[in-house]
PDB file of C-alpha atoms in Angstrom:
ATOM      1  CA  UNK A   1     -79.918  51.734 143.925  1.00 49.00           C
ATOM      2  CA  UNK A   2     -76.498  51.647 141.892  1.00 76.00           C
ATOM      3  CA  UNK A   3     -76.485  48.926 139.341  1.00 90.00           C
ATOM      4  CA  UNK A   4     -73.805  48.257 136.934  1.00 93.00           C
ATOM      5  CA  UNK A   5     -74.048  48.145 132.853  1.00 95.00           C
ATOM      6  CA  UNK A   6     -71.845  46.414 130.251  1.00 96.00           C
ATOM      7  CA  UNK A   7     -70.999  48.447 127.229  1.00 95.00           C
ATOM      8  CA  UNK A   8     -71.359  47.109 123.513  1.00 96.00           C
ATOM      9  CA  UNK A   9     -67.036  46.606 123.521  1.00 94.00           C
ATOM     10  CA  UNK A  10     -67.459  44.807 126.822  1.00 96.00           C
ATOM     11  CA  UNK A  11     -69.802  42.606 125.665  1.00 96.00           C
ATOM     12  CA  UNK A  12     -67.726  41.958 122.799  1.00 95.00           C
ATOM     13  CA  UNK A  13     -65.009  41.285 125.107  1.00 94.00           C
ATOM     14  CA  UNK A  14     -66.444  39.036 127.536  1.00 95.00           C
ATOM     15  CA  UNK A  15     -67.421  37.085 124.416  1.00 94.00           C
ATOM     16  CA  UNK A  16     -64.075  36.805 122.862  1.00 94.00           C
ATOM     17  CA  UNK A  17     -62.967  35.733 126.698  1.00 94.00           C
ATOM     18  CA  UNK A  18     -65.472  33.122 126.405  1.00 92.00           C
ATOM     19  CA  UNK A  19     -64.905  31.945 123.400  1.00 92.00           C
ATOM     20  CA  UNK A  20     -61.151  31.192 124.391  1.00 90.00           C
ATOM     21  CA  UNK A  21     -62.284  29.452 127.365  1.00 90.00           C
ATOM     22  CA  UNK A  22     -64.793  27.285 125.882  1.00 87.00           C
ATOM     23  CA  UNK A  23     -61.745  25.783 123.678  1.00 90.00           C
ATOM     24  CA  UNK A  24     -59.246  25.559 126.367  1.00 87.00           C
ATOM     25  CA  UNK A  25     -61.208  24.811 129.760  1.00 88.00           C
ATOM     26  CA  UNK A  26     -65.163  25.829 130.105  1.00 91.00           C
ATOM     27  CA  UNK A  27     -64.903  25.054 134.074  1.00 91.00           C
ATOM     28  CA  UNK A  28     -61.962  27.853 133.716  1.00 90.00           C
ATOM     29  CA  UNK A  29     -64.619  30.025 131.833  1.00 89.00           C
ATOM     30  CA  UNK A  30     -67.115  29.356 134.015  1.00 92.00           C
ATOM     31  CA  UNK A  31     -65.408  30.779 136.901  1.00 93.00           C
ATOM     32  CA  UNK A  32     -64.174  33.681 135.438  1.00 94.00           C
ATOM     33  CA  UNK A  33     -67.364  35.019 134.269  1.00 93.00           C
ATOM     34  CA  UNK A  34     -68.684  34.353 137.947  1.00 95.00           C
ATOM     35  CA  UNK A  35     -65.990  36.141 139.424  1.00 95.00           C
ATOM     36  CA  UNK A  36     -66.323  38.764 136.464  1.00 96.00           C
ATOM     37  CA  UNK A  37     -69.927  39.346 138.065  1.00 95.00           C
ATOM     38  CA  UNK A  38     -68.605  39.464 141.782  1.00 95.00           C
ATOM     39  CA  UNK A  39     -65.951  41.701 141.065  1.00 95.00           C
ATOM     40  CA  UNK A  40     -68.783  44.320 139.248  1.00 95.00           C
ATOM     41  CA  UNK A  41     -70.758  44.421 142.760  1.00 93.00           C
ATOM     42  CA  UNK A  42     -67.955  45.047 144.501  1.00 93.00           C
ATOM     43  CA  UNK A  43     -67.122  47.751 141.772  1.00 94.00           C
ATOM     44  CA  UNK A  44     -70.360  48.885 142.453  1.00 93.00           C
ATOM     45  CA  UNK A  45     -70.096  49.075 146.248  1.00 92.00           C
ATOM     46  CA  UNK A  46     -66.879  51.007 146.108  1.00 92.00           C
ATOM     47  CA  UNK A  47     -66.309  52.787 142.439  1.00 90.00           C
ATOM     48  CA  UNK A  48     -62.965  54.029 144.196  1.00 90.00           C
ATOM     49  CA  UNK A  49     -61.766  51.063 144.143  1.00 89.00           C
ATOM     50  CA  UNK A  50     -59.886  50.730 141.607  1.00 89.00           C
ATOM     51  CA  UNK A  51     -56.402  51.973 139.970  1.00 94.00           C
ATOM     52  CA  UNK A  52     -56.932  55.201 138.001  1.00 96.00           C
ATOM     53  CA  UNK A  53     -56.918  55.065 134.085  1.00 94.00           C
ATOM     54  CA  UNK A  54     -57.313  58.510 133.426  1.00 93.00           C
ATOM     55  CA  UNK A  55     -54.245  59.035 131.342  1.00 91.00           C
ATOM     56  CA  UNK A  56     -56.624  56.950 128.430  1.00 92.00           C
ATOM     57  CA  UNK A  57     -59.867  58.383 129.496  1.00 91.00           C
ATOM     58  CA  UNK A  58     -60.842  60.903 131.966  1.00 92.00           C
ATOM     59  CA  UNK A  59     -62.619  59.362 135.188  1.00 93.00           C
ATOM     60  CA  UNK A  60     -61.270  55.704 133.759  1.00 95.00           C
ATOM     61  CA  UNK A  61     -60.884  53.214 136.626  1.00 97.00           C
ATOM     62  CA  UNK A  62     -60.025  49.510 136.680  1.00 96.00           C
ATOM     63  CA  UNK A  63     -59.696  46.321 138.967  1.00 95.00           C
ATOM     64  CA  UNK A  64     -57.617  43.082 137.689  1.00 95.00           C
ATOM     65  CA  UNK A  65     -59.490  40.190 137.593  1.00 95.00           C
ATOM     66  CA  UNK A  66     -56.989  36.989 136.712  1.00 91.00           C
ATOM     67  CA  UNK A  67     -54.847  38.470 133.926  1.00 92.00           C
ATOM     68  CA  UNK A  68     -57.272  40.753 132.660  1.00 95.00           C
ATOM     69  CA  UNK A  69     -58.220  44.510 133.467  1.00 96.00           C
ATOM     70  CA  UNK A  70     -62.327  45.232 133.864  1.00 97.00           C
ATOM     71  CA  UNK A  71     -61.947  48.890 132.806  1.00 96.00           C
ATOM     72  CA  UNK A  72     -64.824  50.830 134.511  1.00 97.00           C
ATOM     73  CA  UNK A  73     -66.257  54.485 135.006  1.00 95.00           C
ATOM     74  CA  UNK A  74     -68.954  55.998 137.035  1.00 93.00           C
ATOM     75  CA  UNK A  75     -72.169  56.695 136.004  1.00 90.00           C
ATOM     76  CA  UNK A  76     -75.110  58.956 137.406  1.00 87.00           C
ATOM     77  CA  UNK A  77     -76.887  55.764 138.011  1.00 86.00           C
ATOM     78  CA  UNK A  78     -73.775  53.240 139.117  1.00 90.00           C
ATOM     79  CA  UNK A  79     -71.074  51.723 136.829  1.00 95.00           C
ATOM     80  CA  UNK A  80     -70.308  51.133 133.183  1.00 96.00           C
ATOM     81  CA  UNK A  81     -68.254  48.607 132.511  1.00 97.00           C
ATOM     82  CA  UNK A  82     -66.729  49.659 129.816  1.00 95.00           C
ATOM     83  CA  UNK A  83     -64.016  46.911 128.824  1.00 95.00           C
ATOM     84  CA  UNK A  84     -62.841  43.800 129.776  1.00 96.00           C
ATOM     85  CA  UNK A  85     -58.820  43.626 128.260  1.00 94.00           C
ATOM     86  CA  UNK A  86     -56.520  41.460 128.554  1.00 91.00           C
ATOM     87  CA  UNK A  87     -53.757  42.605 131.243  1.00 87.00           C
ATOM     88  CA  UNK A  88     -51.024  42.438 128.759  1.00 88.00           C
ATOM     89  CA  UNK A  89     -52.773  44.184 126.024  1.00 84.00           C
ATOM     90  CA  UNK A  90     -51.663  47.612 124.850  1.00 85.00           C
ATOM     91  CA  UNK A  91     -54.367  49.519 126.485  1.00 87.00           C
ATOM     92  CA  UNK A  92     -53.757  53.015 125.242  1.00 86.00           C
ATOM     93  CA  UNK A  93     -54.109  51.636 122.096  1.00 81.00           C
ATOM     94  CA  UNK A  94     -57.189  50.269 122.539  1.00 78.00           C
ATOM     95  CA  UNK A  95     -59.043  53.118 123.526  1.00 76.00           C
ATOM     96  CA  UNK A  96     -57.247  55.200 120.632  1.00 71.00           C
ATOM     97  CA  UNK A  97     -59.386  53.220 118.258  1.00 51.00           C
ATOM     98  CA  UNK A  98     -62.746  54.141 120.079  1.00 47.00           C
ATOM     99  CA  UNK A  99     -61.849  57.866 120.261  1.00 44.00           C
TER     100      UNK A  99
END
């Protein structure tokens, strides 16, 4: 059965995300982090799914989820999410500071 994992920077990500909502609009937060967890099934169900990031990392994929990017790659047993950025962030370099 393919499952999905969060990495470390995810985590770290999902908190910051939280951490915003929880001073602007927890309903807000709530919702994303539901829809966060509905969009990683359907990751999970179809890892093609997604718009190819392989120009920052090789077999990078990622699906928008309102404003932000869940930044994903496949596993041997599923998906790892591996980041959770903000849409407007400068992704490449991002993932320059974790090479």
């Amino acid at each position: 059965m393919s499952r999905y994992i969060i990495s470390r920077p995810a985590i770290s990500d999902l908190e910051a995300i939280s951490s915003y909502f929880a001073d602007v609009n927890v309903e807000a937060g709530e919702k994303f982090l539901q829809e966060f967890n509905k969009r990683c099934k359907q990751i999970v169900s179809f890892p093609n799914s997604g718009r190819s990031y392989d120009d920052l990392q090789l077999g990078l994929r990622g699906l928008p989820l309102e404003g932000y990017i869940i930044l994903y790659r496949s596993t041997d047993n599923g998906i790892e999410i591996v980041r959770v950025a903000n849409g407007r962030q400068d992704l490449p370099s991002l993932f320059d500071r974790l090479n």
